[in-house]
XYZ file of C-alpha atoms in Angstrom:
769
model
C 21.720 -11.862 -4.792
C 24.811 -13.209 -6.943
C 24.532 -15.381 -9.587
C 27.731 -17.042 -11.108
C 28.312 -18.239 -14.192
C 31.941 -21.040 -14.543
C 33.073 -22.302 -17.697
C 33.118 -26.150 -16.963
C 34.769 -27.770 -20.395
C 35.040 -27.676 -23.812
C 36.937 -25.063 -26.265
C 35.255 -22.034 -26.498
C 32.477 -20.169 -24.492
C 30.664 -17.043 -26.106
C 28.331 -15.431 -23.705
C 25.979 -12.503 -24.611
C 24.095 -11.784 -21.243
C 20.493 -10.488 -20.349
C 19.720 -10.483 -16.791
C 15.719 -9.701 -16.359
C 16.004 -9.052 -12.241
C 12.231 -8.876 -10.889
C 12.143 -6.692 -8.047
C 8.617 -6.373 -7.382
C 5.575 -7.948 -9.249
C 6.789 -11.748 -9.554
C 4.393 -13.570 -11.271
C 3.584 -15.847 -8.096
C 2.217 -13.862 -5.150
C 4.495 -12.297 -3.071
C 5.109 -12.819 0.948
C 4.807 -9.218 2.010
C 7.178 -7.824 5.110
C 4.621 -7.099 8.350
C 5.351 -6.075 11.853
C 3.024 -7.005 14.900
C 1.198 -7.677 16.629
C 0.996 -5.155 18.843
C -1.653 -4.594 21.824
C -3.572 -1.556 21.025
C -6.749 -2.346 23.266
C -6.318 -4.637 26.200
C -9.327 -5.934 27.808
C -9.452 -3.604 30.470
C -9.889 -0.603 27.946
C -12.638 -2.302 26.287
C -14.559 -3.025 29.826
C -14.082 0.886 30.364
C -15.775 1.355 27.089
C -18.480 -1.095 27.997
C -17.227 -4.010 25.262
C -17.645 -7.262 26.691
C -17.218 -9.149 23.175
C -15.589 -7.433 20.165
C -18.636 -8.389 17.710
C -17.669 -6.752 14.445
C -14.679 -5.056 12.593
C -13.266 -1.930 14.144
C -14.495 0.578 11.698
C -12.774 3.808 11.658
C -13.397 7.262 10.007
C -11.907 10.754 10.915
C -14.040 13.621 11.600
C -13.134 17.191 12.178
C -9.751 15.883 12.048
C -10.278 13.434 15.292
C -9.901 9.593 14.618
C -13.193 7.891 15.667
C -13.898 4.525 16.068
C -17.207 2.253 16.173
C -17.912 -0.886 17.485
C -21.044 -3.400 18.822
C -21.357 -5.235 21.544
C -23.687 -7.298 23.697
C -24.171 -9.815 20.516
C -25.262 -6.697 18.388
C -27.916 -5.145 20.841
C -25.103 -2.133 21.724
C -23.497 0.071 19.377
C -20.606 2.236 20.409
C -18.832 5.828 19.167
C -15.391 6.458 20.287
C -12.230 8.321 19.624
C -8.684 7.291 19.915
C -5.179 6.856 17.813
C -4.217 4.607 15.541
C -1.746 3.324 18.307
C -4.920 3.214 20.862
C -8.128 3.241 19.572
C -9.636 2.827 22.520
C -7.792 4.892 24.820
C -10.000 8.339 23.724
C -13.321 9.344 25.230
C -16.928 7.449 24.689
C -18.809 9.712 22.317
C -21.796 7.621 22.802
C -23.761 4.256 23.487
C -26.766 3.366 22.011
C -29.290 0.555 21.696
C -30.393 0.017 18.193
C -33.819 1.921 18.376
C -31.202 4.790 19.621
C -29.074 4.080 16.727
C -31.726 3.801 13.683
C -34.130 6.132 12.649
C -36.574 3.518 11.752
C -36.233 0.866 14.151
C -39.581 -0.923 13.574
C -37.977 -1.203 9.697
C -34.383 -2.101 11.027
C -33.575 -5.993 11.487
C -33.648 -7.274 15.146
C -29.896 -8.142 14.970
C -27.813 -5.736 12.467
C -24.266 -5.224 12.979
C -22.013 -2.556 10.938
C -19.185 -4.301 9.793
C -17.666 -2.100 7.329
C -18.765 1.640 6.425
C -17.838 3.648 2.878
C -17.615 7.403 3.564
C -18.968 9.192 0.496
C -19.286 13.415 0.072
C -22.986 13.361 1.182
C -22.807 10.564 3.617
C -21.835 7.098 5.390
C -22.895 4.254 3.911
C -23.097 0.858 6.396
C -22.735 -2.472 5.030
C -24.765 -4.615 7.606
C -24.584 -8.260 8.463
C -27.882 -9.250 9.740
C -28.976 -12.484 12.017
C -32.305 -13.689 12.412
C -34.697 -11.979 9.909
C -36.826 -13.465 7.204
C -40.401 -14.678 7.248
C -39.571 -16.996 10.459
C -37.158 -14.950 12.358
C -34.529 -17.160 11.505
C -32.629 -16.223 7.894
C -29.181 -14.550 7.363
C -29.024 -11.422 4.944
C -26.461 -8.422 3.562
C -28.131 -5.092 3.878
C -27.590 -1.252 3.593
C -27.840 1.696 6.489
C -27.236 5.395 5.713
C -26.477 7.646 7.561
C -25.777 11.772 7.567
C -24.337 12.410 10.759
C -21.290 10.970 10.862
C -23.017 8.019 12.159
C -24.832 9.353 14.963
C -27.930 7.682 13.615
C -28.830 5.477 10.547
C -31.557 4.619 8.610
C -31.998 1.310 7.813
C -32.445 0.776 4.042
C -33.278 -2.708 3.503
C -31.673 -5.963 2.573
C -29.665 -6.432 -0.612
C -28.306 -10.185 -0.634
C -30.101 -13.181 0.575
C -28.528 -16.671 -0.006
C -29.671 -18.986 -2.616
C -32.443 -20.915 -1.574
C -33.152 -18.863 1.434
C -32.017 -21.805 4.178
C -32.355 -21.095 7.983
C -29.040 -19.542 9.373
C -27.317 -22.925 9.685
C -26.952 -22.865 5.880
C -27.740 -18.888 5.287
C -25.373 -17.370 7.467
C -24.129 -14.937 5.468
C -21.167 -13.165 7.615
C -19.718 -10.245 5.650
C -19.273 -7.775 4.640
C -15.756 -6.755 2.974
C -15.822 -4.769 0.037
C -13.878 -2.229 -2.460
C -14.716 -0.808 -5.427
C -13.540 -2.024 -8.857
C -14.327 -0.152 -12.103
C -16.934 1.914 -10.336
C -18.827 -1.132 -8.936
C -18.726 -2.141 -4.989
C -17.868 -5.251 -4.756
C -18.752 -6.948 -1.674
C -17.878 -10.668 -0.314
C -20.409 -12.833 1.870
C -21.201 -16.586 2.630
C -23.630 -18.426 0.185
C -25.588 -21.387 -0.153
C -23.895 -22.374 -3.899
C -26.331 -25.046 -4.633
C -26.166 -26.790 -1.227
C -22.390 -25.973 -0.727
C -21.598 -23.529 1.468
C -18.858 -20.940 0.176
C -17.552 -17.542 -0.323
C -19.421 -15.455 -3.141
C -19.647 -12.111 -4.448
C -22.137 -9.276 -5.500
C -21.711 -5.992 -7.098
C -23.631 -2.772 -8.022
C -22.759 0.584 -9.384
C -21.729 2.807 -6.702
C -23.105 5.871 -8.318
C -26.854 4.155 -8.302
C -25.950 2.684 -4.645
C -25.533 6.204 -3.291
C -28.376 7.726 -5.181
C -30.550 5.405 -4.007
C -29.449 5.356 -0.190
C -29.938 9.476 -0.479
C -33.634 8.797 -1.502
C -33.675 6.407 1.473
C -33.613 2.735 -0.365
C -31.567 0.566 -2.250
C -33.057 0.737 -5.461
C -34.456 -2.090 -7.655
C -32.255 -4.665 -8.529
C -29.340 -3.094 -8.553
C -27.373 -5.660 -6.844
C -26.167 -8.663 -8.521
C -24.292 -12.082 -7.877
C -21.256 -13.473 -9.906
C -22.301 -16.965 -11.179
C -21.240 -18.859 -14.390
C -18.866 -16.218 -15.510
C -21.536 -13.359 -15.565
C -23.227 -10.755 -13.315
C -26.428 -11.846 -13.740
C -27.929 -13.395 -10.859
C -30.316 -11.185 -8.761
C -28.716 -10.451 -5.184
C -31.929 -11.223 -3.212
C -32.360 -14.749 -3.789
C -29.629 -15.658 -6.795
C -27.337 -18.496 -7.345
C -23.585 -17.510 -6.977
C -20.180 -18.816 -7.304
C -18.411 -20.451 -5.033
C -15.106 -18.564 -4.928
C -11.509 -20.482 -4.289
C -11.228 -18.964 -0.971
C -12.906 -19.672 2.549
C -12.867 -18.287 6.042
C -14.892 -16.091 8.498
C -15.850 -13.052 6.317
C -16.372 -10.761 9.569
C -13.447 -8.782 7.652
C -12.244 -6.165 5.577
C -10.960 -5.889 1.776
C -9.455 -3.032 -0.022
C -7.830 -2.076 -3.142
C -3.931 -0.988 -3.094
C -3.221 1.911 -4.981
C 0.652 0.516 -4.461
C 0.127 -2.938 -6.132
C -3.114 -2.125 -7.976
C -4.525 -5.484 -6.771
C -7.408 -6.214 -4.212
C -6.871 -7.718 -0.806
C -9.050 -9.546 1.689
C -8.832 -10.904 5.010
C -10.120 -13.945 6.226
C -10.126 -15.753 9.745
C -10.598 -19.167 11.561
C -11.791 -19.427 15.526
C -11.282 -22.668 16.982
C -14.506 -23.971 17.006
C -14.491 -28.194 16.788
C -10.923 -28.301 17.251
C -9.468 -26.543 14.276
C -6.499 -23.859 14.443
C -7.231 -20.243 14.478
C -5.614 -17.752 12.083
C -5.498 -14.601 9.857
C -4.834 -15.016 5.852
C -4.098 -12.339 3.333
C -5.419 -12.929 0.043
C -4.756 -11.276 -3.532
C -6.245 -10.440 -6.560
C -5.841 -8.748 -10.142
C -10.061 -9.264 -10.590
C -11.892 -9.805 -7.561
C -12.749 -13.391 -8.259
C -9.704 -15.571 -8.087
C -7.773 -15.006 -5.196
C -4.056 -16.330 -4.299
C -2.956 -16.658 -0.425
C -0.282 -14.186 -0.278
C 0.420 -14.157 3.159
C -0.735 -15.696 6.711
C -0.498 -13.272 9.132
C -1.166 -14.743 12.184
C -1.339 -18.426 13.289
C -2.239 -20.475 16.570
C -3.548 -23.973 17.807
C -6.503 -25.301 19.412
C -4.385 -26.981 21.484
C -2.868 -23.249 22.760
C -6.252 -21.279 22.806
C -8.701 -23.473 23.989
C -12.665 -23.605 21.986
C -13.928 -20.343 20.143
C -10.989 -18.604 20.775
C -8.406 -17.107 18.387
C -8.721 -14.336 15.520
C -11.352 -12.581 14.619
C -13.206 -9.361 12.671
C -10.400 -7.662 10.593
C -10.143 -4.098 9.752
C -7.890 -2.559 7.162
C -6.678 1.205 8.129
C -4.485 3.115 6.049
C -1.572 4.683 7.687
C -3.202 8.095 7.026
C -6.244 6.920 9.502
C -8.397 6.039 6.087
C -10.570 3.331 6.120
C -12.587 3.354 2.796
C -11.492 0.577 0.602
C -8.554 1.619 -0.380
C -5.035 1.195 1.173
C -1.370 2.198 -0.136
C 1.880 0.790 -0.069
C 1.692 0.392 3.701
C -1.348 -0.231 5.946
C -2.684 -1.728 9.421
C -4.185 -4.496 10.099
C -6.521 -4.708 13.209
C -7.886 -8.177 14.239
C -9.997 -8.427 17.357
C -8.776 -11.615 20.024
C -10.584 -14.281 21.739
C -13.402 -12.208 21.043
C -15.616 -13.661 23.701
C -13.196 -13.974 26.461
C -11.035 -11.391 27.754
C -11.066 -9.498 24.409
C -8.180 -7.731 22.903
C -7.503 -5.702 19.659
C -4.157 -6.829 17.831
C -2.387 -4.959 15.347
C 0.316 -5.389 12.480
C 1.397 -3.483 10.003
C 1.460 -4.623 6.436
C 4.001 -3.291 3.901
C 3.187 -4.379 0.198
C 6.260 -2.890 -0.837
C 8.691 -5.469 0.921
C 10.812 -3.019 1.003
C 9.835 0.224 2.781
C 10.438 1.352 6.795
C 8.347 4.103 8.302
C 9.055 5.056 11.922
C 5.698 5.727 12.950
C 4.192 2.315 11.641
C 7.332 0.883 12.806
C 7.172 2.332 16.418
C 7.784 -0.115 19.460
C 8.354 -0.239 22.793
C 11.299 -2.878 22.187
C 14.560 -0.908 21.219
C 15.562 -2.210 17.706
C 12.170 -3.547 16.705
C 11.327 -3.085 12.972
C 15.056 -2.202 12.687
C 14.049 1.346 14.777
C 15.855 2.838 18.269
C 15.191 5.691 20.119
C 18.310 7.544 21.381
C 19.939 10.813 22.563
C 23.060 12.805 21.830
C 24.940 14.509 24.270
C 27.565 16.115 22.122
C 30.103 13.087 22.102
C 27.894 9.857 22.944
C 24.288 7.882 21.734
C 22.813 6.585 24.736
C 19.507 4.811 24.442
C 16.135 6.399 26.113
C 13.959 4.434 27.924
C 10.421 3.557 27.311
C 7.515 5.390 28.977
C 4.604 2.979 29.354
C 2.371 5.608 30.707
C 2.967 8.236 27.938
C 3.717 5.080 25.105
C 6.797 7.308 24.109
C 10.746 6.717 24.736
C 12.608 9.556 26.944
C 15.605 10.551 28.493
C 14.793 10.403 32.045
C 14.494 13.802 33.781
C 14.142 15.415 30.596
C 12.043 16.568 27.753
C 14.094 14.763 25.213
C 11.739 12.190 23.583
C 10.778 10.289 21.205
C 6.824 9.243 19.775
C 5.566 7.287 16.764
C 5.791 10.552 14.466
C 7.872 12.776 16.212
C 10.539 14.118 18.346
C 11.351 16.629 21.063
C 14.617 17.968 22.269
C 16.618 19.045 25.387
C 19.640 20.598 26.366
C 22.556 18.433 25.982
C 20.020 15.538 24.658
C 19.456 15.969 21.172
C 16.698 13.523 20.288
C 17.830 11.065 17.751
C 15.741 7.870 16.089
C 17.983 5.494 14.671
C 17.255 3.394 11.845
C 19.688 0.192 11.251
C 19.709 -1.061 7.549
C 18.918 -4.551 7.665
C 20.434 -5.326 4.246
C 22.350 -3.670 1.722
C 21.159 -1.568 -1.266
C 20.014 1.942 -2.132
C 17.613 3.462 0.202
C 15.553 6.597 -0.430
C 14.887 9.169 2.736
C 11.660 10.640 2.032
C 9.287 12.372 4.898
C 8.522 15.926 5.818
C 9.739 17.471 9.189
C 8.336 20.544 10.709
C 7.383 21.801 13.868
C 4.075 20.717 15.440
C 4.079 23.296 18.349
C 3.956 26.570 16.667
C 2.746 28.599 19.652
C 6.297 29.804 20.930
C 10.050 29.015 21.406
C 12.855 29.374 19.030
C 12.755 26.860 16.695
C 14.733 23.815 16.099
C 17.586 22.598 14.379
C 17.667 18.951 12.346
C 19.966 16.972 10.538
C 20.536 13.102 9.133
C 23.888 11.476 9.378
C 24.529 8.083 7.752
C 27.071 6.173 10.322
C 29.427 9.347 10.728
C 28.891 11.374 8.078
C 26.282 14.085 7.124
C 23.730 13.005 4.212
C 21.028 15.817 4.682
C 21.317 18.855 4.479
C 24.150 19.260 2.852
C 26.456 20.881 6.013
C 25.192 22.257 9.603
C 21.682 22.092 10.617
C 18.343 22.858 8.799
C 16.801 25.160 10.869
C 12.992 25.050 11.490
C 11.331 28.471 12.906
C 9.443 28.030 15.665
C 5.971 28.497 13.783
C 6.854 26.583 10.905
C 3.799 23.811 10.023
C 4.921 23.358 6.657
C 8.667 22.470 7.468
C 10.941 20.762 5.057
C 10.502 18.090 2.480
C 13.389 15.393 2.430
C 14.462 13.338 -0.383
C 17.725 11.932 -0.346
C 19.120 8.725 -1.775
C 22.383 7.037 -0.643
C 23.544 3.434 -0.301
C 24.110 1.415 2.648
C 25.622 -2.044 3.735
C 24.011 -4.181 6.645
C 24.092 -2.720 10.175
C 24.578 1.020 9.073
C 23.116 3.385 10.898
C 20.734 6.268 9.728
C 20.283 8.787 12.544
C 17.371 11.581 12.631
C 18.562 14.137 14.978
C 16.230 17.015 16.344
C 18.347 19.458 18.349
C 16.677 22.825 20.527
C 18.361 25.309 19.204
C 18.430 27.982 21.954
C 16.122 26.605 24.244
C 13.678 23.607 24.285
C 10.357 25.708 24.669
C 7.497 24.460 22.568
C 9.975 22.361 20.478
C 7.911 19.383 19.737
C 8.777 18.542 16.199
C 6.947 16.187 13.609
C 9.322 13.582 11.752
C 8.021 10.599 10.241
C 10.543 9.547 7.930
C 10.313 6.792 5.613
C 12.971 4.337 4.276
C 12.496 2.514 0.906
C 15.151 -0.026 -0.629
C 14.291 -0.657 -4.607
C 13.388 1.597 -7.514
C 9.902 3.139 -7.083
C 8.687 6.429 -7.975
C 5.686 7.940 -6.659
C 4.710 11.493 -8.096
C 3.783 12.987 -4.608
C 6.899 11.440 -2.742
C 9.349 12.839 -5.548
C 7.742 16.415 -6.445
C 9.933 18.931 -6.531
C 10.530 22.443 -7.770
C 13.508 21.726 -9.890
C 12.505 20.165 -13.458
C 13.747 16.628 -13.753
C 14.847 15.952 -10.360
C 13.798 12.373 -8.989
C 12.859 11.252 -12.752
C 10.273 13.667 -12.983
C 9.196 17.299 -15.002
C 6.108 18.980 -15.445
C 4.351 20.996 -18.797
C 2.155 21.868 -20.833
C 0.513 20.363 -24.323
C -0.404 22.481 -26.775
C -1.766 20.260 -29.205
C 1.558 20.028 -31.207
C 4.304 20.479 -28.434
C 5.115 19.537 -24.772
C 6.759 22.814 -23.140
C 8.024 22.798 -19.774
C 5.860 24.930 -16.930
C 7.456 27.687 -14.392
C 7.371 27.104 -10.869
C 5.340 29.118 -8.611
C 7.226 29.283 -5.241
C 3.864 31.066 -3.654
C 1.418 28.223 -4.585
C 3.949 25.504 -4.456
C 3.078 24.180 -7.532
C 4.063 24.187 -11.510
C 2.000 26.499 -13.842
C 1.542 28.043 -17.171
C 1.960 31.495 -16.871
C -1.485 33.487 -17.177
C -3.556 30.086 -17.399
C -5.216 27.508 -15.015
C -2.742 24.776 -16.157
C -0.905 23.319 -13.008
C 0.865 20.346 -11.893
C 1.185 20.015 -8.047
C 2.187 16.922 -5.779
C -0.914 14.610 -6.175
C -2.356 16.526 -8.489
C -3.093 18.482 -11.950
C -5.318 21.187 -13.630
C -5.781 21.648 -17.109
C -6.774 24.801 -19.455
C -7.540 26.085 -22.886
C -4.817 24.765 -25.425
C -2.799 23.968 -22.279
C -3.120 20.155 -21.360
C -1.532 19.306 -17.635
C 1.404 17.138 -18.224
C 3.562 15.070 -15.369
C 6.311 13.327 -17.482
C 8.657 10.577 -15.939
C 11.794 10.018 -17.505
C 12.861 6.345 -17.475
C 15.975 6.318 -15.928
C 16.951 2.622 -17.109
C 15.793 0.046 -19.098
C 12.996 -2.618 -17.889
C 9.814 -3.728 -17.624
C 7.439 -0.836 -15.332
C 4.126 -1.171 -14.095
C 1.860 2.260 -13.449
C -0.729 2.085 -10.811
C -2.634 4.615 -9.026
C -6.293 6.168 -9.017
C -7.168 9.298 -10.961
C -10.754 11.024 -9.953
C -12.034 14.671 -9.823
C -10.887 16.185 -6.522
C -13.282 19.406 -7.323
C -16.827 18.294 -7.886
C -18.826 21.348 -7.278
C -19.354 21.793 -11.101
C -18.136 21.856 -14.601
C -17.708 19.361 -17.118
C -15.674 17.099 -16.309
C -11.815 16.128 -17.442
C -10.356 13.606 -19.911
C -7.073 11.969 -19.246
C -4.351 9.347 -20.834
C -0.868 8.178 -20.159
C 1.394 8.439 -23.085
C 4.968 6.473 -23.994
C 6.767 8.667 -26.149
C 4.453 9.004 -28.620
C 2.284 5.931 -28.299
C -0.763 5.820 -26.221
C -0.672 3.109 -23.422
C -3.596 4.027 -21.336
C -6.665 3.796 -22.201
C -6.403 1.780 -25.362
C -7.811 4.351 -27.396
C -9.024 8.141 -27.079
C -9.557 9.491 -23.461
C -10.449 8.272 -20.380
C -13.422 10.723 -19.540
C -14.153 11.541 -15.853
C -17.190 12.703 -14.883
C -17.224 16.521 -13.084
C -18.443 14.879 -9.851
C -16.778 11.491 -9.987
C -14.628 11.443 -6.883
C -14.141 7.619 -7.152
C -12.565 7.849 -10.552
C -10.401 4.987 -12.340
C -7.752 2.712 -10.999
C -4.916 2.596 -13.340
C -2.675 -0.667 -13.981
C -0.864 -0.629 -17.220
C 2.748 -2.813 -17.649
C 5.388 -1.964 -20.487
C 8.511 -1.702 -21.528
C 10.876 0.866 -21.117
C 14.469 1.945 -22.589
C 16.620 4.395 -20.600
C 15.176 8.171 -21.332
C 11.805 6.631 -22.500
C 8.880 9.328 -21.678
C 5.859 8.648 -19.494
C 3.583 11.448 -19.959
C 0.400 11.505 -17.435
C -1.896 14.097 -19.410
C -5.379 15.959 -18.500
C -7.452 17.515 -20.342
C -10.116 20.247 -19.912
C -12.463 18.203 -21.818
C -14.753 21.593 -23.142
C -14.240 24.167 -20.082
C -11.569 24.551 -17.463
C -14.171 25.044 -14.880
C -13.608 23.179 -11.813
C -11.172 20.773 -13.164
C -8.917 19.782 -10.268
C -7.844 16.131 -10.563
C -6.044 14.017 -8.237
C -3.890 11.938 -9.766
C -0.858 10.494 -7.657
C 0.859 7.809 -9.948
C 3.638 4.948 -8.900
C 5.921 3.724 -11.305
C 7.575 0.548 -10.495
C 10.020 -1.202 -12.151
C 9.566 -5.388 -12.081
C 12.259 -6.003 -14.185
C 15.557 -4.571 -15.263
C 17.794 -5.543 -18.180
C 21.721 -5.318 -17.626
C 24.079 -6.288 -20.525
C 27.031 -8.341 -20.683
C 29.257 -5.177 -20.380
C 27.445 -3.840 -17.446
C 29.353 -2.443 -14.331
C 27.335 -4.966 -12.435
C 29.314 -7.920 -13.769
C 33.128 -8.744 -12.615
C 34.648 -11.219 -15.195
C 37.476 -13.285 -13.366
C 39.705 -14.915 -15.720
C 41.138 -14.700 -19.395
C 37.987 -13.215 -20.775
C 37.879 -11.726 -24.221
C 34.991 -9.271 -25.219
C 33.610 -8.002 -28.740
C 31.136 -5.133 -29.917
C 30.413 -6.489 -33.261
C 28.370 -9.542 -32.559
C 25.564 -8.959 -34.978
C 22.495 -10.060 -33.460
C 23.457 -10.437 -30.307
C 21.765 -7.943 -27.556
C 23.420 -4.532 -28.272
C 25.767 -6.433 -30.521
C 28.252 -7.350 -27.518
C 29.497 -10.838 -26.076
C 32.316 -11.519 -23.821
C 34.184 -15.090 -24.233
C 36.760 -17.378 -22.764
C 38.099 -20.957 -23.651
C 39.985 -21.565 -20.056
C 37.994 -24.059 -18.293
C 37.332 -22.428 -14.692
C 36.733 -18.874 -15.726
C 33.702 -17.220 -14.064
C 31.246 -13.761 -14.617
C 29.495 -12.672 -11.748
C 26.613 -10.192 -11.058
C 24.920 -8.929 -8.192
C 21.179 -8.280 -8.295
C 17.874 -7.921 -6.204
C 15.188 -9.582 -7.264
C 12.770 -12.439 -7.055
C 13.967 -14.234 -10.476
C 16.718 -13.780 -13.196
C 16.602 -14.893 -16.669
C 20.124 -15.629 -19.157
C 19.669 -14.879 -22.449
C 22.715 -15.640 -24.263
C 24.285 -17.680 -27.429
C 24.529 -21.538 -28.671
C 26.719 -22.524 -31.357
C 28.623 -25.561 -32.306
C 31.977 -24.388 -30.415
C 30.090 -23.020 -27.305
C 30.629 -25.129 -23.893
C 28.923 -25.973 -20.660
C 28.443 -23.813 -17.820
C 27.722 -24.203 -14.145
C 25.405 -21.725 -11.917
C 25.730 -20.931 -8.790
C 23.478 -18.499 -6.823
C 24.724 -16.657 -3.842
C 27.597 -19.227 -3.902
C 25.600 -22.504 -3.868
C 25.868 -24.805 -6.930
C 22.431 -24.620 -8.985
C 22.680 -26.409 -12.370
C 25.048 -27.077 -15.478
C 23.951 -25.765 -18.667
C 24.984 -27.011 -22.266
C 25.127 -24.189 -24.643
C 26.436 -26.699 -27.374
C 23.697 -26.398 -30.793
C 24.394 -27.727 -34.294
C 23.436 -24.241 -35.483
C 24.348 -20.321 -33.936
C 21.404 -19.698 -32.146
C 21.300 -15.779 -30.561
C 19.366 -14.169 -27.754
C 18.453 -17.589 -26.399
C 17.101 -18.089 -22.997
C 19.505 -20.286 -21.421
C 18.865 -20.429 -17.972
C 15.635 -19.236 -15.545
C 15.796 -19.119 -11.803
C 12.568 -17.843 -9.913
C 11.145 -18.045 -6.562
C 14.363 -16.532 -4.861
C 14.077 -13.975 -1.785
C 14.056 -10.339 -2.966
C 17.298 -9.637 -1.206
C 20.535 -8.495 -2.317
C 23.648 -10.021 -2.014
C 27.043 -8.552 -3.126
C-alpha cells in the first residue's frame, strides 16, 4: 500500500507520524487465501470402493505411516476403510467393507443408523463421534453418541448417547446432524442441531477430554459429563437439556478445528439445494467457540445450475501433514463431497490462514502457473515447461526421468528438474523447507540450488550436494526481497548419473513477518531472532550446540531446547528466547503439552517479556505428566526493538520424563514507523527537528509550502496516523494508492500532541510501492 499525505493550505504544517500497519490479525474477520477445488476422488473411484453416496465427512488417520480413510455409504448400513494419499484419497486399496453388525462389537446395543462423523485419536484408542438417526423409544429420534476403538477403527464399541434435543421431538425437529468438534481449555466442544424452545438452530455442548477418555476406556460415556451451553452457562445436561441457539446456521455434517497459527477456532457449514436454495460451503471463525464470524465463502453454486438435492456436504479439515484431530496450522486441506447422492465426487481446497504463504505440495496442480507454481526442466541454457502425466499425476520431460511431483523432484541428464515460483506481488519473502534424498538405496546423490531470476540465493555459491543415502538433508531458510513476477527456481541436478535420484523437496514461500520456533531453528545463537538458554534462578545463560543430537543443551544436564520442544533440569529451566526485530504489536500462539507421558510429575511453563510475566497471569501453568493435550497459548502484547520474549519450561520437582512439545509462533499484527523512518519519502521544502518534546520519539517534519507531500509504503489492512494539532497547523489531503481518500484539518486552538489524526481500515493486505 502507499499512503500519501499532501499539504493543502494554510501557512504551516508540522507532522509527527506514527504509522500502525496491521499486517495480520485485523479486528474484523480476515478473508484467507484458498486454492482449488481439485477433484481428488471421482465417481468412478468411489464406485470401485463400493460407495454409491458420500454419506459422512472423509475421516482420516495415519496408521503405521499409511494415510488411512473412513467413510460410510448405503445410508449408514455399510462402512469402509481404505488407504490413499492426501492427493488421491480413493486411489489406494480397500482395507475392508463392513456392515453395522460387523463394525460394532455390541450390535444389539448400537443404534440402527450410526454414522462416524468425526474421530479423535488418543494414545489409548480412537474416539468416534456418532450421528444417530431413528433412535429412541419410538425409533424416530435423533441422537449424538460416542464409540471407542482400540484397533485403529477396525471395530468399535458403541458407548451410548451423549446428546438429545430439548423436548425430544421426532426427527423432523430433532434431527441433530453433527458432529464437528475441537478441544478448548481441556474440553471437547461439539456442535449439533438442537430444538431451542421450538426454534431449530446450531448449539454446542462440552465435556472434559480426560473424563470422556477415561469413561470410554471403561466402556461407557460416564455420568452427566456432557453439558450444553445455555444462558451463558454450561449447566444444562447433554441429554434433554435446553441449549442456546448460536449465531450460525447450516448443515453440521462437517469438521471444526483449532488453529495453532491464528489461535482461533474454525467450523465449516454447508447447504444443499433443497427447496430451491443455493448450495455453499462457508468457513466461520471464533475466539471463544460461542460467537462466530463468517470469514470465507469457500464455494457456492445455484439451485438453477445444480438441480434439487445437490451441491456441497460432508466437509473435513485435514492438516497438510495428514492429521485430522481437531487441530490445524497455518495451512490445511478442506475436503467436501459434491452431489453426494448422484454421481458423487470429492473436492479438495487448500486454505491458507496466513494469507501470505505458498507451499509447493498444497499448490501443486495439473495446470502450469496455477497457484503461482510452474514445472520446468533446464538443459543448461533454457528453461522449458514440462508435460503433465495424468496417469502418474506428475510433470515430466517426455521420454526422460526429469520429473516433478507434489513433494519432490527427480533430475535426468541434460534435464535438471526445476520447480518455479512466480512472485504475485512485491515484498520480503522467506523460503523454508527441507531438501533430502527420498530414495536412499543407491546412486551417487544429487545437487540442488535456488535462484532468484538469474542470481543464486542458496547455497551461497555452487551446488548443495546431497549424498545418495542422506534422508536428513538440509533445512533451507533464506530471506530475500522480490518484485511482482520475480521467479524463484528450485533446481535439482543429477550429479554424475540419474539412478535413485528421487529427492524430497516441498518448499514454502512466506510473505510477511511471522516467526515460528521450529521453522527458524538454527545451530547459531540469535539466527532468525531466536536464542537458546537456561535459567538458574538468577541469570539466563546461553546453551551449547550439540551437533550429534541436533539441539541446544546445558553441558552435563538434561536441560535442552530442540526445534519444536524443550526439556528442563534441576536449577536449569529450559528457555527459548525471541528478540523482537522491530517495534509493534505481536501475537504469541501455539500449544504447549507433554510429549513424554509415560511418567514423572509434569512440568511448569510460563512466558516472560523482558522481566514481566505475560502468560499465565501469574505463577506457573502446570502441565500434568500425562497431558498430551496441553494448553493453547494466545496472548498479544506490544514490543520495542530488542525486547526479549522468554518461553520457560521448569521441571516441577524432578526432571524425569519431562520432554515437552512447544513450537510457538510470533506474529506481528502491527508495526510502528516514525516520521524519520526510511520508508517515508518527503517531496518539497520539508524541515525536520529532533527536539520536539512530547512528540513520538521527540521528532517532527514540517512544511509551509502548499503541495508538499510525504509518502509511506506499507503492507497491511489498516493504518493510523498519529501527529499534532496547533493554531498554526493546516489541512492535509490523504491518498491511498494514488486515490484521494479525505481531507484532514490539523488546526486546533491548543497544542495537542500524539493525537490520532487519521485511521483507515478494511484495506487489502498487499504492498504497493
